[in-house]
XYZ file of C-alpha atoms in Angstrom:
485
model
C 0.298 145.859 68.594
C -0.928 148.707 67.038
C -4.592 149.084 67.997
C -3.094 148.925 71.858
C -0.667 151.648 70.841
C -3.221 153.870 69.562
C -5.477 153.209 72.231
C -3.059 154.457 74.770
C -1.988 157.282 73.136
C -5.179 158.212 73.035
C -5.891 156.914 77.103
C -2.726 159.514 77.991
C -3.101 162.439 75.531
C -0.291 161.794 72.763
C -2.521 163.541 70.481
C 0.444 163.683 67.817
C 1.499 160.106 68.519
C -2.444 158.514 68.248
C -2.916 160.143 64.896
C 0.697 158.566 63.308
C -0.526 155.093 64.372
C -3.896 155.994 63.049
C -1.961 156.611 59.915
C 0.011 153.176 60.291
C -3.162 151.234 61.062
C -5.169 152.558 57.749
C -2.230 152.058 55.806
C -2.521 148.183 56.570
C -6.248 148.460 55.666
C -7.242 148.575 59.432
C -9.586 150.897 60.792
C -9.690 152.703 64.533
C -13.144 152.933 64.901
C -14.989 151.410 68.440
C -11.440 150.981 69.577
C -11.454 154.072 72.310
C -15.192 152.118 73.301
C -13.311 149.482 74.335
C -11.016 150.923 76.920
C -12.864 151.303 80.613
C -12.031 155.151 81.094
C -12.500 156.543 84.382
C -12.600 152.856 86.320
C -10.682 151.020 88.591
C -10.169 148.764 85.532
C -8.942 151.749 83.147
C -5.484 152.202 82.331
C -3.302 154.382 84.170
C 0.097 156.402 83.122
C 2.681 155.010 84.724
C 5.307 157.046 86.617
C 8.422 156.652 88.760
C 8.162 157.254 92.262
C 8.785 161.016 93.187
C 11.859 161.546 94.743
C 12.016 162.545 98.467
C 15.516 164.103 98.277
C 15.555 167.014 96.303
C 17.965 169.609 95.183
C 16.664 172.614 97.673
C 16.082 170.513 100.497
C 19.542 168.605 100.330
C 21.558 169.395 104.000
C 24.730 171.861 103.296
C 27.896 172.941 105.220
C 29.109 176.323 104.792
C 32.493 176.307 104.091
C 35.055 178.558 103.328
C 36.917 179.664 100.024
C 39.193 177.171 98.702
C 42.754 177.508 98.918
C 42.981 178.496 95.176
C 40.191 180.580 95.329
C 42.183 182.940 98.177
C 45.465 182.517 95.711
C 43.523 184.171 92.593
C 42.168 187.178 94.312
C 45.288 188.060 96.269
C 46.713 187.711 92.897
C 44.586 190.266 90.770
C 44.550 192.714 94.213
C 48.297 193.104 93.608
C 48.306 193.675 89.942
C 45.605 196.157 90.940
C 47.390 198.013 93.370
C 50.507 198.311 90.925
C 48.657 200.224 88.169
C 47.259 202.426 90.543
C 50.632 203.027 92.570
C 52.785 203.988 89.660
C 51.316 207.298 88.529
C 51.016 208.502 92.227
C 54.903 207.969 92.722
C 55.778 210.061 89.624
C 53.799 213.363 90.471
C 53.083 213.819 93.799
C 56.006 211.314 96.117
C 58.111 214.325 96.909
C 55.364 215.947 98.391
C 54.188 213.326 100.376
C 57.380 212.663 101.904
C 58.184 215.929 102.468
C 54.943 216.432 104.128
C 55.349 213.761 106.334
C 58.941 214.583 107.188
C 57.738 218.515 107.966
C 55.085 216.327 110.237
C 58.039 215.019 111.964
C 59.796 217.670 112.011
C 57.099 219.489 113.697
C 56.247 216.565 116.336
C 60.066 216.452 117.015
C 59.804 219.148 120.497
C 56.283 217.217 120.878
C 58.664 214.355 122.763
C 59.003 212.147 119.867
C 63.059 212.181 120.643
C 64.860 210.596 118.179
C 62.496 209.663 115.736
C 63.556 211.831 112.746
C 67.053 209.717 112.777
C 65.309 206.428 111.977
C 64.422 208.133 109.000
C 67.549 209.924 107.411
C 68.597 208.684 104.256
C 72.166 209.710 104.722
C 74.080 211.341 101.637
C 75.439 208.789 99.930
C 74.796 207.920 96.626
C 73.429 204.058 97.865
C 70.842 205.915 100.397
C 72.156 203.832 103.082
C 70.778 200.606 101.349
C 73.770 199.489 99.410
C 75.297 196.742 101.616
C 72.939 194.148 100.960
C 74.116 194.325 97.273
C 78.005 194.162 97.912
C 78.415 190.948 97.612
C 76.217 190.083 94.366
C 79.343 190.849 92.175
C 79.634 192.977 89.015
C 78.897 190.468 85.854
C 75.059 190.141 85.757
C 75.344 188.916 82.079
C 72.052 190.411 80.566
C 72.029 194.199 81.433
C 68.048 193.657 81.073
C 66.199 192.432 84.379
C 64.119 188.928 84.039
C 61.147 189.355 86.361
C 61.553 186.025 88.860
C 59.128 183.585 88.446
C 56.019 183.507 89.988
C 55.071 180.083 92.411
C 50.779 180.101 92.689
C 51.517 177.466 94.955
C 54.089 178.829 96.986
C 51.628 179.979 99.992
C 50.005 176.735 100.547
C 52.519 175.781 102.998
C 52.187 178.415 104.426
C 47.909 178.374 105.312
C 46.659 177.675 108.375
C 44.378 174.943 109.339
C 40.989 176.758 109.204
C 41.978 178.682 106.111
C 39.444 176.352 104.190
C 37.104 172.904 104.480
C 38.620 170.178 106.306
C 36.946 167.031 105.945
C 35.671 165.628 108.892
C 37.545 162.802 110.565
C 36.177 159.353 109.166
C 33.976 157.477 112.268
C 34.413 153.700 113.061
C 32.134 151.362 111.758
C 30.112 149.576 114.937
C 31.564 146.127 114.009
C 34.914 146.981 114.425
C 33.566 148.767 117.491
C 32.183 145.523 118.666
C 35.129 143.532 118.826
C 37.826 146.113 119.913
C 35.556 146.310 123.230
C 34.629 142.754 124.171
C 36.575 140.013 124.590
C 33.319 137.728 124.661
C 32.669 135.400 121.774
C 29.216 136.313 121.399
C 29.870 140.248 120.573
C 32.576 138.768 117.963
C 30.465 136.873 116.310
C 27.683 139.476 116.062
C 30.538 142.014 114.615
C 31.203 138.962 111.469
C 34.273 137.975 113.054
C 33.642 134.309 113.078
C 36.976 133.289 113.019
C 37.999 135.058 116.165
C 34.571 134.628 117.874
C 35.737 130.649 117.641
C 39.640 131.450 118.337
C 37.961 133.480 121.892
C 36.288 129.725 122.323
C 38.776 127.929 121.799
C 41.493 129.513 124.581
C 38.544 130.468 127.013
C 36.791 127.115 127.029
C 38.668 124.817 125.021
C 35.559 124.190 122.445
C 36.987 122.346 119.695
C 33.642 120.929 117.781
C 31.702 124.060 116.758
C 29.387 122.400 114.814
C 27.231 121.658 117.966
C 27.383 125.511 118.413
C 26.893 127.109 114.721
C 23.317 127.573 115.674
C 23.960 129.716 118.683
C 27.052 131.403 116.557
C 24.407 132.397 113.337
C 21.588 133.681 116.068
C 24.589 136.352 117.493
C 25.365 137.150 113.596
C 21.667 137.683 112.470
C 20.325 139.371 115.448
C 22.841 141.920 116.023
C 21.726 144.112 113.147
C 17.634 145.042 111.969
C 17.301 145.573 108.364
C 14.655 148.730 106.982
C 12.956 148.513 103.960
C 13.814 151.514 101.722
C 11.306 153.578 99.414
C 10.629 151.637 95.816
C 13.730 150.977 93.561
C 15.858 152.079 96.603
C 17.916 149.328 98.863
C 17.484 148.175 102.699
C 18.619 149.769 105.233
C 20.852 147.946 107.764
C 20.799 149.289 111.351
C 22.650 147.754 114.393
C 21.195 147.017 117.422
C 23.213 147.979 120.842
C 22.280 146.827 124.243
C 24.292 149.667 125.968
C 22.010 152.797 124.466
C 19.647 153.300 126.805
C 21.012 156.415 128.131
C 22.417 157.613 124.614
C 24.381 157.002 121.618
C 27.339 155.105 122.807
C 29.554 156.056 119.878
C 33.005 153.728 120.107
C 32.336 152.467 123.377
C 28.964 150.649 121.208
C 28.292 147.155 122.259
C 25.916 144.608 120.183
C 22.204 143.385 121.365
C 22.525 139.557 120.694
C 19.869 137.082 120.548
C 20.525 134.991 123.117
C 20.073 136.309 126.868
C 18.988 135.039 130.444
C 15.664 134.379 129.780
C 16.466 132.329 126.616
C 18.165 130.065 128.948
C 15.771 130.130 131.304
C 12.999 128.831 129.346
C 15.477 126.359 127.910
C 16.158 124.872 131.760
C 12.731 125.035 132.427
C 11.312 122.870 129.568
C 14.134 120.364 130.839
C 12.480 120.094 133.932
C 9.305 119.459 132.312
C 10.467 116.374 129.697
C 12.351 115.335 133.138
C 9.521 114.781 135.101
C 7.137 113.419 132.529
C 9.999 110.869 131.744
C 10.721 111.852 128.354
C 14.703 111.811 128.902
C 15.377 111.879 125.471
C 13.454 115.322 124.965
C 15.608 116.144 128.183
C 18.765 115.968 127.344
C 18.400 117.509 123.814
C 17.227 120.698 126.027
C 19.970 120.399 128.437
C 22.559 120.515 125.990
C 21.082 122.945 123.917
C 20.886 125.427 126.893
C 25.145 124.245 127.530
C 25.621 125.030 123.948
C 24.048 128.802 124.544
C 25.912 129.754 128.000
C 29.333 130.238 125.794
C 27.544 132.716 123.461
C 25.096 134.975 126.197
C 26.672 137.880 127.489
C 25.725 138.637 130.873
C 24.837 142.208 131.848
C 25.951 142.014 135.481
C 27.477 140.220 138.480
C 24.064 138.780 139.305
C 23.493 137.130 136.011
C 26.728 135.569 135.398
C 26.555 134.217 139.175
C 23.224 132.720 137.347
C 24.416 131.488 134.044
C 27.375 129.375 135.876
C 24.401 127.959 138.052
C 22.789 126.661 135.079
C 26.022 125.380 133.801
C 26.093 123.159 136.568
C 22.382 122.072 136.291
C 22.991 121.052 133.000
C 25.554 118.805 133.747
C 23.766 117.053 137.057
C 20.971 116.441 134.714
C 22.906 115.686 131.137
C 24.893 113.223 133.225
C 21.506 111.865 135.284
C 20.033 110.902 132.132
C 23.126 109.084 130.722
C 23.075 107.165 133.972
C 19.389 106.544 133.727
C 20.020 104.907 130.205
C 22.941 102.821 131.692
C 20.475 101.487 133.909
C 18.387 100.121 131.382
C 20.570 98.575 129.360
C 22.501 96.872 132.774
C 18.843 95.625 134.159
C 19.891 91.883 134.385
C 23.098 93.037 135.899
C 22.123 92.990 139.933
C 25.080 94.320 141.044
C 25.854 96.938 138.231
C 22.163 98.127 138.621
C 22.227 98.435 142.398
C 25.583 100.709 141.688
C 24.185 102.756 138.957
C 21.207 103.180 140.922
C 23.130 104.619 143.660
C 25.207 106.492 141.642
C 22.060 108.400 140.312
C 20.872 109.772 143.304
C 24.375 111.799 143.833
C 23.472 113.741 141.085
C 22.874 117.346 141.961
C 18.930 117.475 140.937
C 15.817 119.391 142.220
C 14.258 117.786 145.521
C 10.910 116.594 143.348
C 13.594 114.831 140.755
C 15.692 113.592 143.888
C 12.461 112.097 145.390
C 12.367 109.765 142.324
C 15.450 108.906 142.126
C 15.652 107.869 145.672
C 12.269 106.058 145.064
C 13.909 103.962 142.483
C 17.059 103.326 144.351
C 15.883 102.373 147.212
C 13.565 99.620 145.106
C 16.351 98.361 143.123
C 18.274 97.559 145.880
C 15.672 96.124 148.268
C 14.622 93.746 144.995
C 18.609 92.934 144.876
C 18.990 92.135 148.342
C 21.480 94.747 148.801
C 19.934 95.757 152.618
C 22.482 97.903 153.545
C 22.489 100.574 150.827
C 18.719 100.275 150.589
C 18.279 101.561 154.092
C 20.311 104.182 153.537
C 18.287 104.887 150.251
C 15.016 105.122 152.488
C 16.056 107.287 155.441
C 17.509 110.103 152.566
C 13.895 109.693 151.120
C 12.191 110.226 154.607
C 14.643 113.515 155.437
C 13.239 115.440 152.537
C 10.677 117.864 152.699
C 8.792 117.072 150.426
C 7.644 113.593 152.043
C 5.237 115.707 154.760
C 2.873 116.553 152.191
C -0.251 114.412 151.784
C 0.305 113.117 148.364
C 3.534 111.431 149.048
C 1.766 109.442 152.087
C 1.813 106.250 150.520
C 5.562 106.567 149.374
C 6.326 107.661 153.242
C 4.828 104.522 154.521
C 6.856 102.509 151.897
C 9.915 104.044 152.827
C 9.152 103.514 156.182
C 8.464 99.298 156.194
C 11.774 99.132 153.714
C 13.777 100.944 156.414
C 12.504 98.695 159.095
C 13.085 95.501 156.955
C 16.512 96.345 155.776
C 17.874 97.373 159.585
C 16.709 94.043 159.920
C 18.789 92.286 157.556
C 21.455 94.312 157.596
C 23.353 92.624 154.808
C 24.546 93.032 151.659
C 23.981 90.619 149.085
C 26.559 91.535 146.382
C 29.509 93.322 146.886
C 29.377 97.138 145.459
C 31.692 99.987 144.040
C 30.035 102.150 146.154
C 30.793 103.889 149.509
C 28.341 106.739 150.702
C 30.032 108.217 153.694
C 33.412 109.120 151.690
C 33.459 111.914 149.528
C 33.816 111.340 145.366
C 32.801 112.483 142.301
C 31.414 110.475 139.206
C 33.358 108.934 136.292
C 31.276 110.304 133.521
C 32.276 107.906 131.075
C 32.315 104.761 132.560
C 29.857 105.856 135.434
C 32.070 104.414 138.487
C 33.052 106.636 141.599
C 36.595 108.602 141.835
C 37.101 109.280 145.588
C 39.457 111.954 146.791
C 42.944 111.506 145.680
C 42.399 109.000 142.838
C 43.881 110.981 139.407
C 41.578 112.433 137.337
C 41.039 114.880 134.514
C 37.965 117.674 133.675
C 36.541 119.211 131.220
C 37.124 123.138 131.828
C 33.849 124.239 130.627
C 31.156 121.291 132.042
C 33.326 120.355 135.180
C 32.745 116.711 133.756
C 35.407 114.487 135.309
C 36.769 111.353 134.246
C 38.941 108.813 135.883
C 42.363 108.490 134.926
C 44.281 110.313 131.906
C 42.732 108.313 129.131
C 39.857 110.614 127.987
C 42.504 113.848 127.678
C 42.527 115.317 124.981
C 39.105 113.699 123.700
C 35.699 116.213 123.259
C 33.858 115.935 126.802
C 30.740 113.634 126.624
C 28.804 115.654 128.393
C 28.823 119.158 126.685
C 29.871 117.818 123.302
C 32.342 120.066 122.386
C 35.110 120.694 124.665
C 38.001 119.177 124.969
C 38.840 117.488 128.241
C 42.099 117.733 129.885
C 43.087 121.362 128.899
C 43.370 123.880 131.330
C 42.238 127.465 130.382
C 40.449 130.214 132.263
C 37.161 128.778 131.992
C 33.371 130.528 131.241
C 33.565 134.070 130.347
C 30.137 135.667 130.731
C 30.792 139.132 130.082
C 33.179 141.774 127.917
């Protein structure tokens, strides 16, 4: 496009180059004229010369390190010194040696009553024809072949054995990168993970916890990855900067002993058991249990930063679990509502689980219903005096519940029967069956999960991923929830 050529050219100042398209565009019977009024010049809507950005780093501002001479540098100059001295020495030995030495011997000769002793004997050359110096040359032999002397080769190299370690630049020893830092000084899965190392970040899983389905945790194993490092945009044409994040810095640089700032921490889980509660109480057990087990699937990968918080994190563990397993029975329940007698026992078995006293009031509440509608008296009495002891039955809003707790008690002590007969004892000690919901008392066999404390009755679920956490494998003994390096 030749008129846009010429009309930059003309826009930037190519003087030359606007009048050789001018040529170009008369010699195809155009013409240039009104083609300069077209172009806004001196507008926001004019054209503007394009330039690369201007480069921060220059050549007299770039950083140097004085060094010293290089090693062949010091070789050269000794080198013409000596070739220098030579030329000069020869011409002095010649005319004035004798002299010298004879000065320096009269020197002697005077200092000799000074108390010098026996210093002029150190320096007699003797009479004989070898000066004193021939015995280092007996044993060289007579036949020398050429009568002319070959100078001995000279070796430039010869002295670099023989320089020091300061005699010239050293580089500087070669720093660890924090990754590797990361995982030489944790043995937690999380700081693994955030150094790249999947592979032993889920190896560190596998022997601490027995996790063997790590699909359930690849979310919480990409949120260690991507938040370990922050990533700085660079000046135009240039590339990001990646810079890791440490959660041991606050006093300084840690250098090697560097740990990695993951995403996950106390308060994540915190707000994950707290919006448990919520679904919990509002009945929305689905929503429940997804948050349950998402907080269960976090625990493995947040580091704790003391004693306090990992006393905390194995807390939650075991909320978790109460609640994860409350809501399976609660479902059970449902679908075992015609069932009298397997819906009086899963009723019971609910309120065992280790919940919050406002759950524990409802599930009490419902136990003690089903059971009085079954005409199971005895266990529904007991449901109703557990609901009177708590505290939470003073306060005026629970009135009404208090007074129906209080005419079921007096009915049931009054019947004092059971209709059906129930898997269910609550004066002796068990634990619940988490697959099959049923109690295991004290000294029936039994295996757990390492990682949930889930038990199950029996040996039939080892070696089968816990229903509870969703990813362990039950059966396997290891050392259990590590919570910090």
């Amino acid at each position: 496009n030749l008129p846009l050529a010429y009309s930059s050219a003309n826009l930037h100042g190519l003087v030359d180059v606007a009048e050789r398209i001018k040529v170009a565009i008369e010699t195809q019977e155009g013409s240039v004229e009104g083609l300069m009024d077209k172009v806004p010049v001196g507008t926001k809507k004019g054209g503007r010369l394009l330039q690369p950005p201007t480069p921060i780093i220059r050549g007299g501002n770039w950083p140097t390190l004085e060094i010293k001479k290089t090693t062949l540098e010091d070789l050269s100059a000794a080198d013409a010194g000596d070739e220098y001295e030579e030329e000069e020495a020869a011409p002095v030995a010649d005319t004035a040696g004798a002299a010298v030495w004879e000065d320096d011997f009269a020197a002697g000769d005077a200092d000799a009553d000074a108390g010098l002793g026996g210093a002029a004997d150190d320096f007699d050359m003797g009479g004989d024809d070898d000066m004193g110096w021939g015995d280092d040359l007996d044993d060289l032999g007579d036949d020398f072949g050429d009568d002319t002397p070959k100078a001995a080769p000279v070796d430039e190299m010869a002295g670099l054995n023989e320089i020091s370690d300061d005699a010239g630049f050293q580089m500087p020893a070669a720093g660890r990168p924090p990754a590797g830092c990361w995982a030489a000084n944790s043995s937690h899965a999380a700081d693994h993970m955030a150094a790249g190392g999947a592979s032993s970040a889920m190896q560190l899983l596998h022997r601490q916890i027995a996790a063997s389905d790590f699909s359930v945790l690849k979310g919480s194993m990409l949120g260690c990855y991507l938040g370990s490092t922050v990533s700085l945009p660079g000046i135009p044409g240039s590339g990001s900067i990646v810079v890791p994040l440490m959660r041991n810095d606050a006093s300084g640089h840690p250098g090697n002993d560097s740990l990695p700032r993951t995403s996950l921490n106390l308060r994540t889980l915190v707000t994950g058991i707290r919006q448990g509660y919520r679904f919990f109480q509002t009945g929305k057990f689905n929503d429940a249990k997804n948050a349950f087990t998402e907080v269960m699937a976090q625990i493995p990968l947040t580091a704790a930063e003391n004693k306090n918080e990992a006393s905390e994190m194995k807390e939650m563990l075991g909320i978790c679990r109460e609640y994860i397993t409350a809501i399976r029975i609660k479902g059970a329940m449902a679908e075992a509502g015609a069932d009298p007698v397997r819906s009086t026992e899963l009723a019971a078995l609910f309120t065992h689980c280790d919940l919050q006293p406002v759950h524990k009031l409802l599930a009490l509440r419902s136990a003690m219903g089903t059971s009085f509608k079954h005409k199971n008296y005895i266990v529904a009495a007991s449901f109703a005096r557990r609901l009177l002891e708590l505290p939470d039955m003073r306060s005026a809003k629970n009135a009404d519940l208090r007074t129906k707790a209080t005419k079921v008690l007096q009915k049931s002590e009054q019947m004092a029967r059971n209709e059906h007969t129930l898997n269910y004892n609550e004066n002796a000690a068990f634990v619940i069956d988490c697959k099959d919901f049923v109690p295991i008392y004290i000294g029936e066999e039994n295996v757990k999960c390492s990682y949930s404390g889930s038990s199950y009755k029996g040996s039939e679920m080892k070696g089968h991923v816990d229903l509870t956490d969703g990813f362990c494998t039950i059966g396997v003994e290891t050392i259990g929830l590590v919570t910090g390096k």
